[in-house]
Coordinates of C-alpha atoms and ligand atoms in Angstrom, one line a residue:
M1 CA 92.0 117.0 95.4
W2 CA 91.9 115.3 98.8
T3 CA 93.0 117.3 101.7
R4 CA 92.5 117.1 105.4
K5 CA 89.3 118.8 105.2
S6 CA 87.8 116.5 102.4
L7 CA 89.2 113.4 104.2
K8 CA 87.3 114.8 107.6
E9 CA 84.1 115.4 105.8
L10 CA 84.1 111.9 104.4
I11 CA 84.9 110.6 107.7
S12 CA 81.8 112.6 109.3
D13 CA 79.4 112.2 106.5
K14 CA 79.9 108.7 105.9
L15 CA 82.0 107.0 108.6
K16 CA 80.1 108.3 111.5
D17 CA 78.0 105.1 111.6
H18 CA 81.2 102.7 112.0
L19 CA 83.9 102.4 114.2
F20 CA 87.4 102.9 112.4
V21 CA 90.0 100.7 113.8
V22 CA 93.6 100.4 112.5
A23 CA 95.9 97.8 113.7
S24 CA 99.7 97.6 113.2
N25 CA 102.8 96.2 114.9
R26 CA 104.3 99.4 115.4
E27 CA 102.6 102.1 117.8
P28 CA 102.4 105.7 116.9
Y29 CA 103.3 107.0 120.3
I30 CA 105.6 105.3 122.6
H31 CA 106.1 106.1 126.6
K32 CA 109.5 105.4 128.1
Y33 CA 111.3 106.5 131.5
S34 CA 114.1 109.0 131.4
R35 CA 115.5 108.8 134.7
D36 CA 112.3 109.1 136.8
K37 CA 110.2 110.8 134.4
I38 CA 107.9 109.4 131.9
I39 CA 108.4 110.9 128.3
H40 CA 106.8 110.2 124.9
F41 CA 107.8 110.2 121.2
Q42 CA 107.0 109.1 117.7
P43 CA 108.8 106.4 116.4
A44 CA 110.6 106.5 113.0
S45 CA 108.3 104.5 110.9
G46 CA 106.8 105.2 107.7
V47 CA 103.4 103.5 108.5
V48 CA 103.1 106.0 111.7
T49 CA 104.3 109.0 109.6
A50 CA 101.1 107.8 107.0
L51 CA 98.4 106.8 109.6
D52 CA 98.8 109.3 112.4
P53 CA 97.3 112.3 110.6
V54 CA 94.4 110.2 109.3
L55 CA 93.4 108.8 113.0
Q56 CA 93.8 112.2 114.2
T57 CA 91.0 113.3 111.7
C58 CA 88.6 110.5 112.6
N59 CA 88.7 109.8 116.3
G60 CA 89.1 106.0 115.9
I61 CA 91.0 103.2 117.6
W62 CA 94.6 102.4 116.9
V63 CA 95.6 98.7 118.1
A64 CA 99.5 98.1 118.4
H65 CA 102.3 96.4 120.4
G66 CA 103.0 98.6 123.6
S67 CA 106.6 98.4 123.3
G68 CA 107.8 101.2 125.3
D69 CA 109.0 100.3 129.1
A70 CA 106.4 102.7 130.5
D71 CA 103.7 102.2 128.4
K72 CA 102.0 99.9 130.8
K73 CA 102.1 102.5 133.6
V74 CA 99.8 105.2 131.7
V75 CA 97.1 102.9 130.2
D76 CA 93.5 102.2 131.7
E77 CA 92.4 98.9 132.6
K78 CA 91.5 98.2 128.9
S79 CA 95.1 98.7 127.8
R80 CA 94.0 102.3 126.2
I81 CA 95.2 105.9 126.3
K82 CA 94.2 108.8 124.2
V83 CA 96.8 110.4 122.0
P84 CA 98.4 112.4 120.9
P85 CA 99.2 112.9 124.6
E86 CA 99.6 116.5 124.2
D87 CA 96.2 117.3 122.4
P88 CA 94.0 114.0 122.5
K89 CA 92.5 113.0 119.3
Y90 CA 91.9 109.0 119.3
T91 CA 92.3 105.9 121.1
L92 CA 95.5 103.7 121.1
K93 CA 95.0 100.3 122.4
R94 CA 98.0 98.6 123.3
V95 CA 98.9 94.8 123.0
W96 CA 101.2 93.2 125.3
I97 CA 104.1 91.0 124.2
N98 CA 106.7 89.6 126.2
K99 CA 110.3 89.1 124.8
E100 CA 110.2 85.5 124.0
E101 CA 107.2 86.1 121.8
E102 CA 108.8 89.3 120.2
T103 CA 111.8 87.3 119.5
G104 CA 109.7 84.6 117.5
Y105 CA 107.0 86.7 116.3
Y106 CA 108.5 90.3 115.4
Y107 CA 112.4 89.4 115.1
G108 CA 112.1 86.1 114.2
F109 CA 109.1 85.3 111.4
S110 CA 108.0 88.7 110.7
N111 CA 111.9 90.0 110.0
E112 CA 113.7 87.2 109.7
A113 CA 111.5 85.3 107.4
L114 CA 108.8 87.7 105.5
W115 CA 110.9 90.9 105.3
P116 CA 113.9 89.3 103.4
L117 CA 111.4 87.1 101.5
C118 CA 109.6 90.2 100.1
H119 CA 112.6 92.4 99.4
I120 CA 114.8 90.9 96.7
V121 CA 118.1 92.1 98.0
Y122 CA 119.7 89.0 98.5
T123 CA 119.7 88.4 102.0
K124 CA 118.4 84.7 102.8
P125 CA 115.1 84.4 104.6
K126 CA 115.2 82.0 107.7
F127 CA 112.0 80.0 108.5
S128 CA 111.7 78.6 111.7
E129 CA 109.0 76.4 113.0
S130 CA 109.0 77.9 116.5
D131 CA 109.1 81.5 115.1
W132 CA 106.1 80.6 113.3
N133 CA 104.2 79.5 116.2
Y134 CA 104.8 82.7 118.0
Y135 CA 103.8 84.7 114.8
Q136 CA 100.4 82.5 115.1
K137 CA 99.8 83.2 118.6
I138 CA 100.7 87.0 118.4
N139 CA 98.3 87.5 115.3
E140 CA 95.5 85.6 117.4
R141 CA 96.0 88.1 120.3
F142 CA 96.1 91.3 117.8
A143 CA 92.8 89.9 116.4
Q144 CA 91.4 89.2 119.9
A145 CA 92.1 92.8 121.1
I146 CA 90.5 94.1 117.7
L147 CA 87.5 91.9 118.7
E148 CA 87.1 93.2 122.2
E149 CA 86.9 96.8 120.8
I150 CA 84.5 96.5 117.8
D151 CA 82.3 94.1 119.8
Q152 CA 78.8 94.1 117.8
K153 CA 79.4 97.6 116.3
N154 CA 79.5 98.3 112.5
A155 CA 83.4 98.2 112.2
L156 CA 85.8 99.0 109.6
I157 CA 89.2 97.5 110.1
F158 CA 92.3 98.7 108.7
L159 CA 95.0 96.3 109.0
Q160 CA 98.5 97.1 108.4
D161 CA 101.6 95.1 106.9
Y162 CA 103.2 91.8 107.0
H163 CA 102.9 91.3 110.7
L164 CA 99.2 90.7 110.9
T165 CA 98.8 88.3 107.7
L166 CA 96.6 85.9 109.7
V167 CA 94.4 88.6 111.5
P168 CA 91.6 88.9 108.9
K169 CA 90.9 85.1 109.1
I170 CA 90.4 85.0 112.7
I171 CA 88.3 88.1 112.8
K172 CA 85.9 87.0 109.8
K173 CA 85.4 83.8 111.7
A174 CA 84.3 85.6 114.9
N175 CA 82.4 88.5 113.0
P176 CA 81.6 88.0 109.5
N177 CA 80.0 91.4 109.3
A178 CA 83.4 93.4 109.8
K179 CA 84.8 94.9 107.0
I180 CA 88.5 94.5 106.6
A181 CA 91.2 96.1 104.5
L182 CA 94.8 95.1 104.7
F183 CA 97.7 97.3 103.3
W184 CA 100.9 95.8 102.4
H185 CA 103.7 98.4 102.9
I186 CA 106.6 96.3 101.4
P187 CA 107.0 94.8 98.1
W188 CA 105.2 91.8 97.0
P189 CA 107.6 89.3 95.0
N190 CA 106.7 87.2 92.2
P191 CA 105.4 83.6 92.7
E192 CA 108.9 82.0 92.1
V193 CA 110.4 83.8 95.1
F194 CA 107.3 83.4 97.6
R195 CA 107.1 79.6 96.8
I196 CA 110.0 79.3 99.2
C197 CA 107.9 80.0 102.1
P198 CA 106.7 76.7 103.9
W199 CA 103.7 78.6 105.2
R200 CA 102.5 80.2 102.1
K201 CA 99.1 78.7 102.1
E202 CA 97.9 80.0 105.6
I203 CA 99.5 83.5 105.0
L204 CA 97.5 83.7 101.5
E205 CA 94.4 82.3 103.2
G206 CA 94.7 84.9 105.9
L207 CA 95.1 87.8 103.5
L208 CA 92.3 86.5 101.1
S209 CA 89.7 86.7 104.3
A210 CA 90.3 90.4 103.9
D211 CA 87.7 92.5 101.6
L212 CA 90.4 94.9 100.2
L213 CA 94.1 94.3 99.8
G214 CA 96.2 97.3 99.0
F215 CA 100.1 97.5 97.7
H216 CA 101.7 100.3 96.8
I217 CA 102.0 99.9 93.0
H218 CA 100.4 97.7 90.4
Y219 CA 103.5 95.6 90.0
H220 CA 103.4 94.4 93.6
A221 CA 99.4 93.7 93.2
D222 CA 100.0 91.8 90.1
N223 CA 102.7 89.6 91.7
F224 CA 100.1 88.7 94.5
L225 CA 97.6 87.8 92.0
E226 CA 100.1 85.7 90.2
T227 CA 101.0 84.0 93.5
V228 CA 97.5 83.2 94.2
N229 CA 97.2 81.8 90.9
N230 CA 99.9 79.4 91.6
E231 CA 99.3 78.6 95.2
L232 CA 95.6 78.0 95.7
E233 CA 92.5 76.8 94.0
A234 CA 91.1 80.4 93.6
K235 CA 89.4 82.4 91.0
V236 CA 91.6 85.0 90.1
D237 CA 90.1 87.8 88.0
K238 CA 93.3 89.6 86.4
I239 CA 91.1 92.4 84.6
A240 CA 88.8 93.1 87.5
S241 CA 92.0 92.5 90.1
S242 CA 90.0 90.5 92.4
V243 CA 90.0 86.9 94.0
V244 CA 87.4 84.7 95.0
Y245 CA 88.5 81.9 97.4
G246 CA 86.3 80.1 99.6
G247 CA 83.2 82.0 98.9
T248 CA 85.0 85.4 99.8
K249 CA 85.6 87.9 97.3
T250 CA 88.8 90.1 97.9
L251 CA 89.9 93.2 95.8
V252 CA 93.3 93.9 95.0
R253 CA 94.2 97.4 94.4
P254 CA 97.3 99.7 94.1
Y255 CA 97.2 102.7 96.3
P256 CA 100.5 104.7 96.5
I257 CA 101.2 105.8 100.2
S258 CA 102.3 109.4 100.8
I259 CA 102.7 112.3 103.1
D260 CA 100.8 115.3 104.6
Y261 CA 102.4 117.5 101.7
E262 CA 100.8 120.8 102.9
K263 CA 101.7 120.6 106.3
I264 CA 105.4 119.5 105.6
A265 CA 105.7 122.2 103.0
K266 CA 104.4 124.9 105.1
E267 CA 106.4 123.8 108.0
A268 CA 109.6 123.6 106.0
A269 CA 109.0 127.3 104.7
S270 CA 108.5 128.7 108.0
G271 CA 110.9 131.3 109.5
E272 CA 111.5 128.8 112.4
I273 CA 113.2 126.2 110.1
A274 CA 115.3 129.0 108.3
A275 CA 116.6 129.9 111.9
D276 CA 117.3 126.3 112.7
I277 CA 119.4 125.7 109.6
E278 CA 122.3 127.5 110.8
K279 CA 122.0 126.1 114.2
V280 CA 122.1 122.5 112.7
K281 CA 125.2 123.7 110.3
E282 CA 127.2 124.5 113.3
E283 CA 126.3 121.8 115.4
L284 CA 127.0 119.4 112.8
G285 CA 130.2 121.1 111.8
I286 CA 129.2 121.7 108.2
T287 CA 131.9 123.1 106.0
G288 CA 131.0 122.2 102.6
E289 CA 129.2 124.3 100.4
L290 CA 127.3 121.7 98.6
I291 CA 125.2 119.4 100.9
G292 CA 123.6 115.8 100.2
V293 CA 121.1 114.2 102.8
G294 CA 119.6 110.9 103.3
T295 CA 117.6 109.6 106.2
D296 CA 117.0 105.8 106.6
R297 CA 116.4 103.2 109.1
I298 CA 119.4 101.3 109.3
D299 CA 118.2 98.4 107.1
Y300 CA 120.1 96.3 104.6
T301 CA 117.3 97.2 102.2
K302 CA 117.9 100.7 102.4
G303 CA 121.3 100.3 100.7
I304 CA 123.4 102.5 102.9
I305 CA 126.6 100.5 102.1
E306 CA 126.2 101.0 98.4
K307 CA 125.4 104.7 98.8
F308 CA 128.7 105.1 100.5
E309 CA 130.6 103.3 97.9
A310 CA 129.1 105.5 95.3
I311 CA 130.1 108.7 97.2
D312 CA 133.7 107.0 97.2
R313 CA 133.2 106.6 93.4
F314 CA 131.9 110.0 92.9
L315 CA 134.8 111.8 94.9
E316 CA 137.2 109.6 93.2
Q317 CA 135.8 110.3 89.6
Y318 CA 135.2 114.1 90.2
P319 CA 137.9 115.4 92.6
E320 CA 136.7 119.0 92.0
F321 CA 134.1 118.1 94.5
Q322 CA 136.4 117.2 97.3
G323 CA 136.3 119.8 99.9
R324 CA 133.1 121.3 98.5
F325 CA 130.7 118.2 98.9
V326 CA 129.2 116.9 102.3
Y327 CA 127.0 114.1 102.7
I328 CA 124.6 113.8 105.8
Q329 CA 123.4 110.5 106.6
I330 CA 121.1 110.1 109.4
G331 CA 120.4 106.5 110.5
S332 CA 117.9 105.6 113.1
L333 CA 118.9 102.2 114.6
S334 CA 116.5 99.3 113.8
R335 CA 115.9 95.5 114.8
I336 CA 119.4 95.8 116.2
H337 CA 118.9 92.4 118.0
L338 CA 119.2 90.7 114.8
D339 CA 122.7 89.8 113.8
T340 CA 122.3 90.9 110.3
Y341 CA 121.4 94.3 111.7
K342 CA 124.3 94.3 114.0
K343 CA 126.7 93.7 111.3
L344 CA 125.3 95.9 109.1
N345 CA 126.0 98.7 111.5
D346 CA 129.6 97.7 111.9
E347 CA 130.0 97.6 108.4
I348 CA 128.9 100.9 108.1
N349 CA 130.9 102.3 110.7
G350 CA 134.4 100.8 109.0
L351 CA 133.2 102.2 105.6
V352 CA 132.7 105.6 106.6
E353 CA 135.9 105.7 108.6
R354 CA 137.5 104.5 105.6
I355 CA 136.0 106.9 103.1
N356 CA 136.7 109.9 105.5
W357 CA 140.2 108.9 106.2
K358 CA 140.9 108.6 102.4
Y359 CA 139.5 112.2 101.5
S360 CA 139.3 114.1 104.8
S361 CA 141.5 117.4 105.0
D362 CA 141.9 119.7 108.2
S363 CA 138.4 121.4 108.1
W364 CA 136.5 118.9 105.9
S365 CA 135.2 115.0 105.9
P366 CA 133.0 114.0 103.2
I367 CA 130.5 112.0 105.2
I368 CA 129.0 112.8 108.5
F369 CA 127.2 109.7 109.8
I370 CA 124.8 110.6 112.7
R371 CA 122.9 107.7 114.4
K372 CA 120.3 109.5 116.4
Y373 CA 116.7 110.3 116.3
F374 CA 115.9 113.8 114.9
T375 CA 112.9 115.5 115.6
P376 CA 110.5 116.1 112.3
H377 CA 111.2 119.7 112.8
Q378 CA 115.5 119.2 112.6
L379 CA 114.9 116.8 109.8
L380 CA 113.0 119.5 107.6
A381 CA 115.7 121.8 108.2
I382 CA 118.1 119.2 107.2
F383 CA 116.1 118.8 104.2
R384 CA 115.7 122.2 103.2
M385 CA 119.4 123.0 103.4
A386 CA 120.4 120.0 101.2
N387 CA 121.0 120.4 97.5
I388 CA 120.5 116.7 97.0
C389 CA 118.4 114.0 98.7
L390 CA 119.8 110.4 98.0
I391 CA 117.9 107.7 98.2
S392 CA 119.8 104.3 97.5
A393 CA 117.2 101.6 98.7
L394 CA 117.7 98.1 96.8
H395 CA 114.3 97.4 97.2
D396 CA 111.4 99.6 98.8
G397 CA 107.7 99.4 98.8
M398 CA 107.5 103.2 98.4
N399 CA 110.0 105.4 100.4
L400 CA 108.4 108.1 102.3
V401 CA 111.6 109.9 102.6
A402 CA 111.8 110.9 99.0
K403 CA 108.3 112.4 99.1
E404 CA 109.3 114.4 102.2
Y405 CA 112.3 115.7 100.8
V406 CA 110.3 116.8 97.9
A407 CA 107.8 118.6 99.9
A408 CA 110.3 120.4 102.1
A409 CA 113.1 121.4 99.7
P410 CA 113.4 124.7 98.0
D411 CA 112.9 124.1 94.4
N412 CA 115.3 126.3 93.1
K413 CA 118.1 124.6 95.3
G414 CA 117.1 120.8 95.6
M415 CA 117.2 117.8 94.0
L416 CA 116.1 114.2 94.5
V417 CA 118.4 111.3 93.5
L418 CA 116.3 108.3 93.6
S419 CA 117.2 104.5 93.3
R420 CA 115.0 102.9 90.3
F421 CA 113.8 100.1 93.1
T422 CA 111.7 102.3 95.2
G423 CA 108.0 102.6 94.7
A424 CA 108.6 106.4 94.8
A425 CA 110.6 106.2 91.5
R426 CA 107.3 105.1 89.6
E427 CA 105.7 108.5 90.7
L428 CA 108.6 110.9 91.1
T429 CA 109.9 110.3 87.5
D430 CA 111.5 113.8 87.6
A431 CA 113.9 112.5 90.0
I432 CA 117.5 111.5 88.8
T433 CA 117.1 107.7 89.0
F434 CA 119.8 105.4 89.2
N435 CA 120.6 101.6 89.8
P436 CA 122.1 101.3 93.7
F437 CA 123.6 98.0 92.7
Q438 CA 125.9 99.7 90.4
P439 CA 128.3 102.4 92.5
E440 CA 129.2 104.2 88.8
D441 CA 125.5 104.6 88.1
C442 CA 124.6 106.0 91.2
A443 CA 128.2 108.3 91.3
E444 CA 126.9 109.8 87.9
A445 CA 123.6 110.3 89.1
I446 CA 125.0 112.5 92.2
K447 CA 127.3 114.3 89.4
T448 CA 124.2 115.2 87.4
A449 CA 122.0 116.3 90.1
L450 CA 125.0 118.8 91.7
S451 CA 125.3 120.0 88.2
L452 CA 121.8 120.5 86.9
P453 CA 121.3 124.1 85.5
E454 CA 118.7 126.0 87.8
K455 CA 116.0 126.3 85.3
E456 CA 115.7 122.3 84.7
R457 CA 116.2 121.9 88.5
K458 CA 113.3 124.3 89.3
Q459 CA 111.1 122.6 86.6
R460 CA 111.6 119.2 87.7
M461 CA 111.2 120.1 91.3
K462 CA 108.1 122.1 90.7
K463 CA 106.7 118.7 88.5
M464 CA 107.4 116.2 91.6
K465 CA 106.1 118.7 94.3
A466 CA 102.7 119.0 92.3
I467 CA 102.6 115.0 92.2
V468 CA 103.0 114.5 95.8
R469 CA 100.8 117.5 96.6
E470 CA 98.0 115.8 94.7
N471 CA 98.8 112.2 95.8
N472 CA 99.0 113.1 99.2
I473 CA 98.3 110.9 102.2
Y474 CA 94.8 112.2 102.5
S475 CA 94.2 110.7 98.8
W476 CA 95.8 107.2 99.9
S477 CA 93.5 106.7 103.2
G478 CA 90.5 108.6 101.3
K479 CA 90.4 106.2 98.6
I480 CA 90.8 103.4 101.0
I481 CA 88.0 104.1 103.3
E482 CA 86.0 105.1 100.4
A483 CA 86.4 101.5 98.7
L484 CA 85.8 99.9 102.4
L485 CA 82.4 102.1 102.7
K486 CA 81.5 100.8 99.4
L487 CA 82.0 97.2 100.4
S488 CA 80.2 97.8 103.6
Ligands
GDG1 C1 107.8 101.1 105.1 C2 108.2 100.6 103.8 C3 107.3 102.4 102.9 C4 113.5 108.1 109.7 N1 114.5 108.6 110.4 C5 114.0 109.6 111.4 C6 112.6 109.6 111.0 N2 112.2 109.1 109.9 C7 110.9 108.8 109.0 C8 110.9 109.4 107.8 C9 110.1 108.8 107.2 C10 109.8 107.2 107.9 O1 110.7 107.3 109.3 C11 110.5 106.1 107.0 O2 109.8 105.6 106.1 P1 110.1 105.0 104.8 O3 108.9 105.0 103.8 O4 111.4 105.9 104.2 O5 110.5 103.8 105.2 P2 110.1 102.3 106.2 O6 110.3 102.9 107.7 O7 111.1 101.1 105.7 O8 108.6 102.2 105.8 C12 108.2 101.8 103.0 C13 106.5 102.9 104.1 O9 106.3 101.5 105.2 C14 105.2 103.3 104.3 O10 104.2 102.4 103.6 O11 107.1 103.7 102.3 O12 108.5 101.1 101.6 O13 109.5 99.9 103.9 O14 109.0 109.2 107.2 O15 110.9 110.6 107.8 N3 111.7 110.7 111.5 C15 112.2 111.3 112.5 N4 113.7 111.3 112.9 C16 114.3 110.4 112.5 O16 115.3 110.5 112.9 N5 111.3 112.3 113.2

């Protein structure tokens, strides 16, 4: 089984002659002004949750967009700073992007075109030539920042996600010896869906300049191979799961992302968390005896509206749970500059108000919706006190919250209620699964989870814990690093 220690050994044994560079849009630490002081925090992001422990182990470089208003203030002349700030273990190099560029590259092409294109939740992608131009420009900037750091060094470069699809081609042109992997954190749709992207050829050519492409699950990897087969004159080998295009071979592999299970399980079981639970209950005014929880970026792919509609259905169908069941939804604001996200926020507010009005009594309301950032510690306290964690994503690459909950929840009390359309549902087959597009199905799943006999609940949680424990974040990164090392 992969552990922090075995990853460290792999790194110090085999990676010592290489420079390990990670690049992503989102930075792992943000500095910002709070009155006249500079503070720092970690953003709520699956990519950050997954990669920060890896970088902490291997002393590499993380290249990312410097998005905090105090970010520039704390870096050196090469835009670098050692992080975590309180216990420096690796280098964060910031890439600067102005508002206009961010609007085109990040909000525009990445999140109004590629994000809805790849998540099949029936939100129409918007393709704009000007956004695409900014996307190319910023990909070029990321590539130059990476090239500046690797210079002539023997580098392994690990790129993250759909924001950086053009970077592999630019790097390979300047430095053909660099070994590049790119991990695609969101679903890859079928060829029929991808066909509508006007710049699909450029994106596929960018990606196929990498030596290794990772997806969460086989299904996404297969969709990618099919797409290449349809769009390019490339040699696609479905058995070997590889593509040869323009003389370059790219391996296409599934690597299900995960979490630092041991760390989360240990922290969650600590006495400190036990003390926090009462504090959090009091702060949130929780009066129900059965608690449900969910924590999501507020994003239309996460199915928050659908979840609340299902809770409404559940309370209507099973009135004996009225006054007894409380659902805590933690929602961190995301991409709020986009209209779709603003509207979603308003819609969620209205719906919560309507459902709470419909059912609430003097001392009880069914939904507590908190739109603020919780510390990882507070999140664990909430996971630990919850009887169920309800994840209703309409389409999701993996969904790390599902795994975090499994790691943190006590096995005799918790149960995961999980949308079938998450990558996590392929691994966590002992969860109670449902179709988030059908409120009745979700309502039934809630009822089933809350009514499970203790013995069955324990067995299911135990099996899921064992899966997450074994397929942990170190196994995800260890396998990708091993594959990259083999290629170099
Ligand atoms: C993308 C893909 C894939 C959330 N609120 C708070 C908070 N969070 C943390 C969660 C979790 C992370 O953010 C969210 O990760 P997810 O995986 O659930 O979702 P995305 O952000 O959409 O991530 C996804 C992931 O990349 C990794 O490949 O699984 O499919 O969409 O870790 O706990 N953390 C804290 N406070 C919050 O209020 N501290």
